[in-house]
Amino acid sequence: MPRPSPAATAKPAGGPAALPAPPAFRPLYLQIKDLLVRSLDAREWHPGEAIPSEPVLAARFGVSQGTVRKAIDALAADNLVVRRQGKGTFVATHTEEAHSTFRFLHIRRDDGVDEYPASRIVDVKRGKSGDEVARLLGLAPGDAVVVVRRLLDWDGAAAVLDEITLPAALFRGLTRAKLAAYEGSMYGFFETAFGVRMIAAHERLKAVAAPAEAAALLGVAPGTPLLEVDRVAFTYGGRPVEFRRGLCSTTRHHYFNALG
Amino acid sequence: MPRPSPAATAKPAGGPAALPAPPAFRPLYLQIKDLLVRSLDAREWHPGEAIPSEPVLAARFGVSQGTVRKAIDALAADNLVVRRQGKGTFVATHTEEAHSTFRFLHIRRDDGVDEYPASRIVDVKRGKSGDEVARLLGLAPGDAVVVVRRLLDWDGAAAVLDEITLPAALFRGLTRAKLAAYEGSMYGFFETAFGVRMIAAHERLKAVAAPAEAAALLGVAPGTPLLEVDRVAFTYGGRPVEFRRGLCSTTRHHYFNALG
DNA sequence: CAGTGGTCTAGACCACATC
DNA sequence: ATGTGGTCTAGACCACTGG
């Protein structure tokens, strides 16, 4: 069966058209990967669920199991799915995965204890997006947003103050009560409550002097140098869906990054 | 040829010894990868040189080309080698690779211009390692070290002051003159002048108040919040060979990090 | 043109999980 | 015992580079 498949027909194909430079060639396994991403984006399988087995997907797409394997390998490299030998391949989720809990949390204790911080909601407000946030989130200036402020406590002491700005259209019905009631990470909450899955982010760090209110909440003197962490987080397709500004006291904590 | 190879004989093997838990199984391609890393560590091929082709390596190790391919894929994922279709597979180097120039430089201009900074040597001193640096570099306290201080200038203005501590045993003959004369990144210099190749690093970031001398060198007021970036860099096998403390002015620059 | 890495296939077998 | 992902092989063919 030399692949008379629908996916395969979308291959190089193009006759002697006068297209000069662009790739004009996308490997089959990457086409399969794109199709799987679309299925993930369309919520065909839920987080934590197993996707169909490799032989099943191979039949579905009319390619060999080896090609499906390469596609899934690429998905796993992007942390969109998790492979588990003998069990299956599962849609990545923020509600489990104890091992990758720190994928989006780079603040660590100086003493090396790998303790996960507790979240304490300060307030939840609705408002209109400013120009800068609108630009970062791909909104129109003035679009409705929800702004959450929360503290992260390690061992009972606050070290991070986060201000999280979300497009109101995607997070309808977000209330302080629901947020406070949820056990687990905020991205786990977004995933289960709103079907919004964060899969990547960009962070920009600066050092700033603590403003009065933040200083009070973090228990430091105003003007103390703090780490400012600005994050834009993305779902499938690189669509930005969260802007977050964190202020971190670095007296007993630090931001960790592994360069490979 | 069902692999009567030396590499293969090192496989599960173990008779009914009473070893209980550990993996006791390492895939062939990872064994091949380990052998290739050892060859890289032993300087069998120089940075920028091509390693033998896949068929040649397959013959050398007595495995199929597909297995060698998986081993090389793993090396490429670790950024130890670079694949170039039609040309070969090359030992990674810091002296070229314009595209990965920013793998170890996460400081960017706020305005988004991707300009590579110029390095200006402040001083080079010899001394003895303190306890903390000795611990981080796996030295004995008091072992000889070389300490380089340098400024990074973007567009003529200094934004980073680095203090770089190196084990003197690995960097014999390092002088200010040679450092200043080298065109290119410092890791490129270490690679060509001392055969020391940096392949990974850990960074810890804090916010601190600018000390007087650093403030003067960076052109900011003493006490200004600065980003402090502590880095331990590693060669093959995870051996630490550099400790670096950077102080970064974040008025027109920031530390960028992509979370995947 | 020959040589390199890149893709795709097909099948055998291994390791792990579950029943 | 069955089904899952993981490894290994062998061979065909494609895309790119350079003589």
Coordinates of C-alpha atoms (C1' of nucleotides) in Angstrom, one line a residue:
Chain A
M1 CA 0.0 0.0 0.0
P2 CA 2.2 2.8 -1.3
R3 CA 0.0 5.4 0.5
P4 CA -2.9 6.4 -1.7
S5 CA -3.9 8.3 1.4
P6 CA -5.6 11.7 1.8
A7 CA -2.7 13.0 3.9
A8 CA -0.1 11.8 1.4
T9 CA -1.8 13.4 -1.6
A10 CA -1.1 16.8 0.1
K11 CA 2.6 16.2 -0.3
P12 CA 5.0 17.8 -2.7
A13 CA 2.5 17.4 -5.5
G14 CA 2.7 20.9 -7.1
G15 CA 3.4 20.6 -10.8
P16 CA 6.1 22.7 -12.4
A17 CA 4.5 25.8 -10.9
A18 CA 6.9 28.8 -10.8
L19 CA 7.3 28.9 -7.0
P20 CA 10.9 29.7 -6.5
A21 CA 12.2 29.7 -3.0
P22 CA 9.9 28.4 -0.2
P23 CA 10.4 24.8 1.0
A24 CA 7.6 23.5 -1.2
F25 CA 8.2 20.2 0.7
R26 CA 7.0 19.2 4.0
P27 CA 7.8 15.7 5.3
L28 CA 4.9 13.4 5.7
Y29 CA 5.5 13.0 9.4
L30 CA 5.3 16.7 9.9
Q31 CA 2.0 16.8 8.0
I32 CA 0.7 14.1 10.3
K33 CA 2.0 16.0 13.3
D34 CA 0.1 19.1 12.1
L35 CA -3.1 17.1 11.8
L36 CA -2.7 15.7 15.3
V37 CA -2.1 19.3 16.6
R38 CA -5.3 20.3 14.9
S39 CA -7.1 17.5 16.6
L40 CA -5.7 18.5 19.9
D41 CA -6.7 22.1 19.3
A42 CA -10.2 20.9 18.4
R43 CA -10.4 19.1 21.8
E44 CA -10.8 15.7 20.0
W45 CA -9.1 14.1 23.0
H46 CA -9.1 15.6 26.5
P47 CA -6.1 16.3 28.7
G48 CA -4.9 13.2 30.4
E49 CA -6.7 11.0 27.9
A50 CA -4.9 8.5 25.7
I51 CA -4.8 9.3 22.0
P52 CA -5.4 6.4 19.6
S53 CA -2.6 3.8 19.4
E54 CA 0.1 4.1 16.7
P55 CA -1.3 1.3 14.6
V56 CA -4.8 2.9 14.7
L57 CA -3.4 6.3 13.7
A58 CA -1.3 4.7 11.0
A59 CA -4.5 3.2 9.5
R60 CA -6.4 6.4 9.9
F61 CA -3.8 8.5 8.0
G62 CA -2.8 5.7 5.6
V63 CA 0.8 5.8 6.5
S64 CA 3.2 3.4 8.2
Q65 CA 3.5 3.1 11.9
G66 CA 7.0 4.4 11.7
T67 CA 5.8 7.6 10.2
V68 CA 3.1 8.1 12.9
R69 CA 5.8 7.4 15.4
K70 CA 8.0 10.2 14.1
A71 CA 5.0 12.5 14.3
I72 CA 4.2 11.6 17.8
D73 CA 7.9 11.9 18.8
A74 CA 7.8 15.5 17.5
L75 CA 4.6 16.1 19.6
A76 CA 6.3 14.6 22.6
A77 CA 9.4 16.8 22.1
D78 CA 7.0 19.8 22.2
N79 CA 5.5 18.5 25.4
L80 CA 2.1 18.3 23.8
V81 CA 1.7 14.6 24.6
V82 CA 3.4 12.2 27.0
R83 CA 4.5 8.7 26.0
R84 CA 4.1 5.9 28.5
Q85 CA 5.5 2.6 27.5
G86 CA 3.0 -0.2 27.7
K87 CA 0.1 2.1 28.4
G88 CA -0.2 4.6 25.5
T89 CA 0.3 8.2 24.5
F90 CA -1.5 10.8 26.6
V91 CA -2.5 14.4 26.0
A92 CA -0.3 16.5 28.2
T93 CA -2.0 18.1 31.2
H94 CA -1.1 20.5 33.9
T95 CA -3.2 18.6 36.5
E96 CA -0.9 15.7 36.8
E97 CA 2.7 15.4 35.7
A98 CA 4.4 15.8 39.0
H99 CA 7.7 15.7 37.2
S100 CA 7.1 18.6 34.9
T101 CA 5.5 20.7 37.6
F102 CA 8.3 23.2 37.3
R103 CA 8.1 23.6 33.6
F104 CA 6.4 27.0 34.0
L105 CA 7.7 27.8 37.5
H106 CA 11.3 28.8 37.5
I107 CA 11.4 30.3 41.0
R108 CA 13.2 28.0 43.4
R109 CA 14.3 28.1 47.0
D110 CA 17.9 29.0 47.6
D111 CA 18.3 26.0 49.9
G112 CA 17.4 23.6 47.2
V113 CA 14.3 22.2 48.8
D114 CA 11.9 21.4 45.9
E115 CA 8.8 22.6 47.6
Y116 CA 5.8 23.7 45.5
P117 CA 4.4 27.0 46.7
A118 CA 0.9 27.7 47.9
S119 CA -1.2 30.2 46.0
R120 CA -3.1 33.0 47.8
I121 CA -5.5 35.1 45.8
V122 CA -5.3 38.8 46.6
D123 CA -8.1 40.0 44.3
V124 CA -9.8 39.5 41.0
K125 CA -10.9 42.5 39.0
R126 CA -12.5 43.1 35.6
G127 CA -11.3 45.9 33.4
K128 CA -10.2 47.1 30.0
S129 CA -7.0 46.1 28.4
G130 CA -4.3 48.8 28.0
D131 CA -2.4 49.3 24.8
E132 CA 0.6 47.3 25.8
V133 CA -1.3 44.3 27.0
A134 CA -3.6 44.4 24.0
R135 CA -0.6 44.3 21.7
L136 CA 0.9 41.4 23.6
L137 CA -2.4 39.4 23.7
G138 CA -3.5 40.2 20.2
L139 CA -6.6 42.1 21.5
A140 CA -8.0 45.5 20.6
P141 CA -7.1 48.2 23.1
G142 CA -10.0 48.5 25.5
D143 CA -11.1 44.8 25.1
A144 CA -12.4 43.3 28.4
V145 CA -9.9 41.5 30.5
V146 CA -9.8 39.8 33.9
V147 CA -6.9 40.7 36.2
V148 CA -6.0 38.3 39.0
R149 CA -3.4 39.1 41.7
R150 CA -2.1 36.4 43.8
L151 CA 0.8 35.6 46.1
L152 CA 3.0 32.5 46.1
D153 CA 4.0 31.3 49.6
W154 CA 6.9 29.0 50.3
D155 CA 6.7 27.6 53.8
G156 CA 4.1 30.3 54.7
A157 CA 6.2 33.2 53.5
A158 CA 5.2 35.1 50.3
A159 CA 8.0 35.5 47.8
V160 CA 6.1 36.2 44.5
L161 CA 3.3 38.6 43.7
D162 CA 1.7 37.8 40.3
E163 CA -0.6 40.1 38.4
I164 CA -2.3 37.9 35.7
T165 CA -4.2 39.5 32.8
L166 CA -6.6 37.3 30.8
P167 CA -8.9 38.0 27.9
A168 CA -12.4 38.0 29.4
A169 CA -13.8 36.3 26.3
L170 CA -11.8 33.2 27.0
F171 CA -12.3 33.1 30.8
R172 CA -16.0 33.7 31.3
G173 CA -17.2 33.1 34.8
L174 CA -13.8 33.3 36.4
T175 CA -14.4 34.2 40.1
R176 CA -12.2 34.6 43.1
A177 CA -14.1 31.8 44.8
K178 CA -13.6 29.3 42.1
L179 CA -9.9 30.2 41.8
A180 CA -9.3 29.9 45.6
A181 CA -11.2 26.6 45.7
Y182 CA -9.1 24.9 43.1
E183 CA -6.4 22.6 44.3
G184 CA -3.3 22.7 42.1
S185 CA -1.6 25.0 39.7
M186 CA -3.4 27.9 38.0
Y187 CA -2.7 26.4 34.5
G188 CA -4.4 23.2 35.7
F189 CA -7.4 25.3 36.7
F190 CA -7.5 27.1 33.3
E191 CA -7.3 23.8 31.6
T192 CA -10.2 22.1 33.5
A193 CA -12.4 25.1 34.0
F194 CA -12.0 26.9 30.7
G195 CA -10.4 24.4 28.3
V196 CA -7.5 26.8 27.8
R197 CA -4.2 24.8 27.7
M198 CA -0.9 26.7 28.1
I199 CA 1.8 25.0 26.1
A200 CA 4.6 27.6 25.8
A201 CA 5.6 31.0 27.1
H202 CA 8.1 33.8 26.8
E203 CA 9.6 35.5 29.8
R204 CA 11.4 38.8 30.1
L205 CA 13.2 39.6 33.4
K206 CA 14.3 42.8 34.8
A207 CA 15.4 44.1 38.2
V208 CA 13.2 46.8 39.7
A209 CA 12.7 48.7 43.0
A210 CA 9.8 47.4 45.0
P211 CA 6.7 49.7 44.8
A212 CA 5.0 50.4 48.1
E213 CA 2.0 48.0 47.7
A214 CA 4.1 45.1 46.4
A215 CA 6.6 45.6 49.1
A216 CA 3.9 45.5 51.8
L217 CA 2.5 42.3 50.3
L218 CA 5.9 40.6 50.1
G219 CA 7.0 41.8 53.4
V220 CA 10.1 43.7 52.2
A221 CA 11.1 47.4 52.5
P222 CA 9.9 49.7 49.7
G223 CA 12.7 50.1 47.1
T224 CA 14.1 46.7 47.7
P225 CA 15.4 45.2 44.4
L226 CA 12.9 42.7 43.1
L227 CA 12.9 40.4 40.1
E228 CA 10.3 41.4 37.6
V229 CA 9.2 38.5 35.4
D230 CA 6.9 39.4 32.5
R231 CA 5.4 36.4 30.8
V232 CA 3.3 35.9 27.7
A233 CA 1.8 32.4 27.6
F234 CA 0.5 30.6 24.4
T235 CA -1.9 27.9 23.5
Y236 CA -1.8 25.8 20.3
G237 CA -0.7 27.6 17.3
G238 CA 1.2 30.2 19.2
R239 CA -1.9 32.1 20.2
P240 CA -1.2 34.3 23.2
V241 CA -3.8 34.0 26.0
E242 CA -2.2 35.3 29.1
F243 CA 0.0 38.1 30.2
R244 CA 1.5 37.9 33.6
R245 CA 3.8 40.2 35.6
G246 CA 5.5 38.7 38.6
L247 CA 7.5 40.5 41.3
C248 CA 9.8 38.2 43.1
S249 CA 11.7 38.8 46.3
T250 CA 15.1 37.1 45.9
T251 CA 16.3 37.2 49.4
R252 CA 15.7 33.4 49.9
H253 CA 14.6 32.5 46.4
H254 CA 16.0 32.8 42.8
Y255 CA 15.0 32.2 39.2
F256 CA 16.6 29.1 37.8
N257 CA 17.3 28.4 34.2
A258 CA 19.1 25.5 32.5
L259 CA 20.9 26.3 29.3
G260 CA 21.4 23.3 27.0
Chain B
M1 CA 25.0 -9.5 10.6
P2 CA 23.0 -9.6 13.8
R3 CA 25.5 -7.5 15.6
P4 CA 28.3 -9.5 17.1
S5 CA 29.7 -6.1 17.8
P6 CA 31.7 -5.0 20.9
A7 CA 29.1 -2.4 21.6
A8 CA 26.3 -4.9 21.5
T9 CA 28.0 -7.3 23.9
A10 CA 27.8 -4.6 26.5
K11 CA 24.0 -4.9 26.4
P12 CA 21.7 -6.5 29.0
A13 CA 24.1 -9.4 29.2
G14 CA 24.3 -9.8 33.0
G15 CA 23.6 -13.4 33.9
P16 CA 21.2 -14.2 36.8
A17 CA 23.1 -11.9 39.1
A18 CA 21.1 -10.6 42.0
L19 CA 20.8 -7.1 40.8
P20 CA 17.3 -6.0 41.6
A21 CA 16.0 -2.6 40.5
P22 CA 18.3 -0.6 38.2
P23 CA 17.5 -0.3 34.5
A24 CA 19.9 -3.1 33.6
F25 CA 19.1 -2.2 30.0
R26 CA 20.5 0.6 27.9
P27 CA 19.3 0.8 24.3
L28 CA 22.0 0.2 21.7
Y29 CA 21.7 3.6 20.2
L30 CA 22.3 5.2 23.6
Q31 CA 25.4 3.1 24.0
I32 CA 26.5 4.3 20.6
K33 CA 25.8 7.8 21.6
D34 CA 27.9 7.4 24.8
L35 CA 30.8 6.1 22.7
L36 CA 30.5 9.1 20.4
V37 CA 30.5 11.5 23.4
R38 CA 33.6 9.8 24.6
S39 CA 35.2 10.4 21.2
L40 CA 34.2 14.0 21.3
D41 CA 35.5 14.3 24.8
A42 CA 38.8 12.8 23.7
R43 CA 39.1 15.3 20.9
E44 CA 39.0 12.6 18.2
W45 CA 37.4 15.2 15.9
H46 CA 37.8 19.0 16.3
P47 CA 35.1 21.6 16.6
G48 CA 33.7 22.5 13.1
E49 CA 35.0 19.2 11.6
A50 CA 32.8 16.6 10.1
I51 CA 32.4 13.3 12.0
P52 CA 32.4 10.1 9.9
S53 CA 29.4 9.5 7.8
E54 CA 26.6 7.3 9.1
P55 CA 27.4 4.3 7.0
V56 CA 31.1 4.5 8.2
L57 CA 30.0 4.7 11.8
A58 CA 27.6 1.9 11.4
A59 CA 30.4 -0.3 10.1
R60 CA 32.7 0.8 12.9
F61 CA 30.2 -0.1 15.6
G62 CA 28.7 -3.1 13.9
V63 CA 25.2 -1.8 13.9
S64 CA 22.7 -0.7 11.3
Q65 CA 22.7 2.8 9.9
G66 CA 19.3 3.4 11.5
T67 CA 20.8 2.9 15.0
V68 CA 23.7 5.2 14.3
R69 CA 21.1 7.7 13.1
K70 CA 19.2 7.6 16.4
A71 CA 22.5 8.1 18.3
I72 CA 23.4 11.1 16.2
D73 CA 19.9 12.5 16.5
A74 CA 20.3 12.3 20.3
L75 CA 23.7 14.1 20.0
A76 CA 22.1 16.8 17.8
A77 CA 19.3 17.2 20.3
D78 CA 22.0 17.9 23.0
N79 CA 23.6 20.4 20.6
L80 CA 26.8 18.5 20.6
V81 CA 26.8 18.1 16.8
V82 CA 25.1 19.9 13.9
R83 CA 23.6 18.0 11.0
R84 CA 23.8 19.5 7.5
Q85 CA 22.0 17.7 4.8
G86 CA 24.1 16.8 1.9
K87 CA 27.3 17.8 3.7
G88 CA 27.7 15.7 6.9
T89 CA 27.5 15.9 10.6
F90 CA 29.8 18.5 12.3
V91 CA 31.1 18.9 15.8
A92 CA 29.4 21.8 17.4
T93 CA 31.5 24.9 17.8
H94 CA 31.1 28.4 19.4
T95 CA 33.2 30.0 16.6
E96 CA 30.5 29.8 13.9
E97 CA 26.9 29.0 14.3
A98 CA 25.6 32.5 13.9
H99 CA 22.1 31.1 14.5
S100 CA 22.8 29.7 18.0
T101 CA 24.9 32.6 19.1
F102 CA 22.3 33.4 21.7
R103 CA 22.3 30.0 23.2
F104 CA 24.4 31.2 26.1
L105 CA 23.5 34.9 26.0
H106 CA 20.0 35.6 27.2
I107 CA 20.4 39.4 27.6
R108 CA 18.5 41.2 24.9
R109 CA 17.8 44.8 24.0
D110 CA 14.4 46.0 24.9
D111 CA 13.8 47.4 21.5
G112 CA 14.2 44.0 19.9
V113 CA 17.3 44.7 17.8
D114 CA 19.3 41.5 17.7
E115 CA 22.7 43.1 18.1
Y116 CA 25.6 41.1 19.5
P117 CA 27.4 43.0 22.2
A118 CA 31.1 43.9 22.1
S119 CA 33.3 42.7 25.0
R120 CA 35.7 45.0 26.8
I121 CA 38.1 43.4 29.3
V122 CA 38.3 45.2 32.6
D123 CA 41.1 43.1 34.2
V124 CA 42.5 39.6 34.5
K125 CA 43.7 38.4 37.9
R126 CA 45.1 35.2 39.4
G127 CA 44.1 34.1 42.8
K128 CA 42.8 31.3 45.0
S129 CA 39.3 29.9 44.9
G130 CA 37.0 30.6 47.8
D131 CA 34.9 27.9 49.4
E132 CA 31.7 28.6 47.4
V133 CA 33.4 28.7 44.0
A134 CA 35.5 25.6 44.8
R135 CA 32.3 23.7 45.7
L136 CA 30.6 24.8 42.5
L137 CA 33.6 24.0 40.3
G138 CA 34.6 20.8 42.0
L139 CA 37.9 22.2 43.2
A140 CA 39.6 22.1 46.5
P141 CA 39.3 25.4 48.4
G142 CA 42.4 27.5 47.7
D143 CA 43.1 25.9 44.3
A144 CA 44.4 28.4 41.7
V145 CA 41.9 30.3 39.6
V146 CA 41.9 33.0 37.0
V147 CA 39.3 35.8 37.4
V148 CA 38.3 37.8 34.3
R149 CA 36.2 40.9 34.5
R150 CA 34.7 42.3 31.4
L151 CA 31.9 44.6 30.2
L152 CA 29.4 43.9 27.5
D153 CA 28.6 47.0 25.4
W154 CA 25.5 47.3 23.2
D155 CA 25.8 50.2 20.8
G156 CA 28.7 51.5 22.8
A157 CA 27.0 51.5 26.2
A158 CA 27.9 48.9 28.9
A159 CA 24.9 46.9 30.2
V160 CA 26.6 43.9 31.7
L161 CA 29.6 43.4 34.0
D162 CA 30.8 39.8 34.2
E163 CA 33.2 38.3 36.7
I164 CA 34.4 35.0 35.3
T165 CA 36.2 32.5 37.5
L166 CA 38.1 29.7 35.8
P167 CA 40.3 26.8 37.1
A168 CA 43.8 27.9 36.4
A169 CA 44.8 24.3 35.6
L170 CA 42.6 24.3 32.6
F171 CA 43.3 27.8 31.3
R172 CA 47.1 28.0 31.5
G173 CA 48.5 31.0 29.7
L174 CA 45.3 33.0 29.7
T175 CA 46.3 36.7 29.5
R176 CA 44.4 39.9 29.1
A177 CA 46.2 40.5 25.8
K178 CA 45.1 37.2 24.2
L179 CA 41.5 37.7 25.4
A180 CA 41.3 41.2 24.1
A181 CA 42.8 40.2 20.8
Y182 CA 40.2 37.4 20.1
E183 CA 37.4 38.2 17.8
G184 CA 34.2 36.5 18.8
S185 CA 32.6 35.1 21.8
M186 CA 34.5 34.1 24.9
Y187 CA 33.4 30.5 24.6
G188 CA 34.8 30.5 21.1
F189 CA 38.1 31.7 22.6
F190 CA 38.1 29.0 25.3
E191 CA 37.4 26.4 22.6
T192 CA 40.2 27.4 20.2
A193 CA 42.8 28.5 22.8
F194 CA 42.3 25.9 25.5
G195 CA 40.3 23.1 24.0
V196 CA 37.6 23.6 26.6
R197 CA 34.1 23.3 25.1
M198 CA 31.1 24.6 27.0
I199 CA 28.1 22.5 26.2
A200 CA 25.6 23.4 29.0
A201 CA 25.1 25.7 31.9
H202 CA 22.9 26.5 34.9
E203 CA 21.9 30.0 35.8
R204 CA 20.5 31.5 39.0
L205 CA 19.1 35.0 38.9
K206 CA 18.5 37.5 41.6
A207 CA 17.8 41.2 41.9
V208 CA 20.4 43.1 43.8
A209 CA 21.4 46.7 44.6
A210 CA 24.3 47.9 42.5
P211 CA 27.6 48.0 44.5
A212 CA 29.6 51.2 44.1
E213 CA 32.3 49.8 41.7
A214 CA 29.8 48.0 39.4
A215 CA 27.6 51.0 39.3
A216 CA 30.5 53.2 38.2
L217 CA 31.4 50.7 35.4
L218 CA 27.8 50.3 34.2
G219 CA 27.1 54.0 34.4
V220 CA 24.2 53.8 36.9
A221 CA 23.6 55.2 40.4
P222 CA 24.9 53.0 43.3
G223 CA 21.9 51.1 44.7
T224 CA 20.2 50.8 41.4
P225 CA 18.4 47.4 41.1
L226 CA 20.5 45.1 38.9
L227 CA 20.0 41.6 37.6
E228 CA 22.5 39.3 39.1
V229 CA 23.1 36.2 36.9
D230 CA 25.2 33.4 38.5
R231 CA 26.2 30.7 36.0
V232 CA 28.0 27.4 36.2
A233 CA 29.0 26.1 32.8
F234 CA 29.8 22.5 32.0
T235 CA 31.8 20.5 29.4
Y236 CA 31.2 16.9 28.4
G237 CA 30.1 14.6 31.2
G238 CA 28.7 17.5 33.2
R239 CA 32.1 18.6 34.5
P240 CA 31.8 22.2 35.7
V241 CA 34.6 24.4 34.3
E242 CA 33.4 28.0 34.7
F243 CA 31.7 30.1 37.3
R244 CA 30.4 33.5 36.2
R245 CA 28.6 36.2 38.0
G246 CA 27.0 38.8 35.8
L247 CA 25.5 42.1 36.9
C248 CA 23.1 43.5 34.3
S249 CA 21.6 46.9 34.1
T250 CA 18.0 46.4 33.0
T251 CA 17.1 49.9 32.0
R252 CA 17.3 49.2 28.3
H253 CA 17.9 45.5 28.4
H254 CA 16.3 42.4 29.8
Y255 CA 16.9 38.7 30.3
F256 CA 14.9 36.6 27.8
N257 CA 13.8 33.0 28.4
A258 CA 11.5 30.8 26.2
L259 CA 9.6 28.2 28.1
G260 CA 8.6 25.2 26.0
Chain C
dC1 C1' 27.7 12.3 -10.9
dA2 C1' 28.6 10.3 -6.2
dG3 C1' 28.2 11.0 -1.4
dT4 C1' 25.7 13.0 2.4
dG5 C1' 21.9 13.3 5.5
dG6 C1' 16.4 12.9 5.4
dT7 C1' 12.2 10.2 4.8
dC8 C1' 9.3 6.2 4.5
dT9 C1' 8.3 1.6 4.7
dA10 C1' 7.9 -3.3 6.6
dG11 C1' 8.7 -6.5 9.8
dA12 C1' 10.8 -8.7 13.9
dC13 C1' 11.5 -8.6 18.4
dC14 C1' 11.8 -6.4 23.3
dA15 C1' 10.0 -4.1 27.5
dC16 C1' 6.1 -2.8 30.1
dA17 C1' 1.2 -2.7 31.7
dT18 C1' -3.0 -4.9 32.3
dC19 C1' -6.1 -8.5 32.6
Chain D
dA1 C1' -2.3 -13.6 26.7
dT2 C1' -2.9 -9.2 24.6
dG3 C1' -1.9 -4.6 23.5
dT4 C1' 0.9 -0.7 24.2
dG5 C1' 5.1 1.9 23.1
dG6 C1' 10.5 1.1 22.3
dT7 C1' 14.3 -0.8 19.6
dC8 C1' 16.7 -2.6 15.7
dT9 C1' 17.2 -3.9 11.1
dA10 C1' 17.1 -3.6 5.9
dG11 C1' 16.2 -1.5 1.9
dA12 C1' 14.2 2.0 -1.2
dC13 C1' 13.9 6.4 -2.4
dC14 C1' 14.2 11.7 -1.8
dA15 C1' 16.7 16.2 -1.1
dC16 C1' 20.8 18.6 -0.9
dT17 C1' 25.9 19.5 -1.8
dG18 C1' 29.8 19.6 -4.4
dG19 C1' 33.0 18.1 -7.8

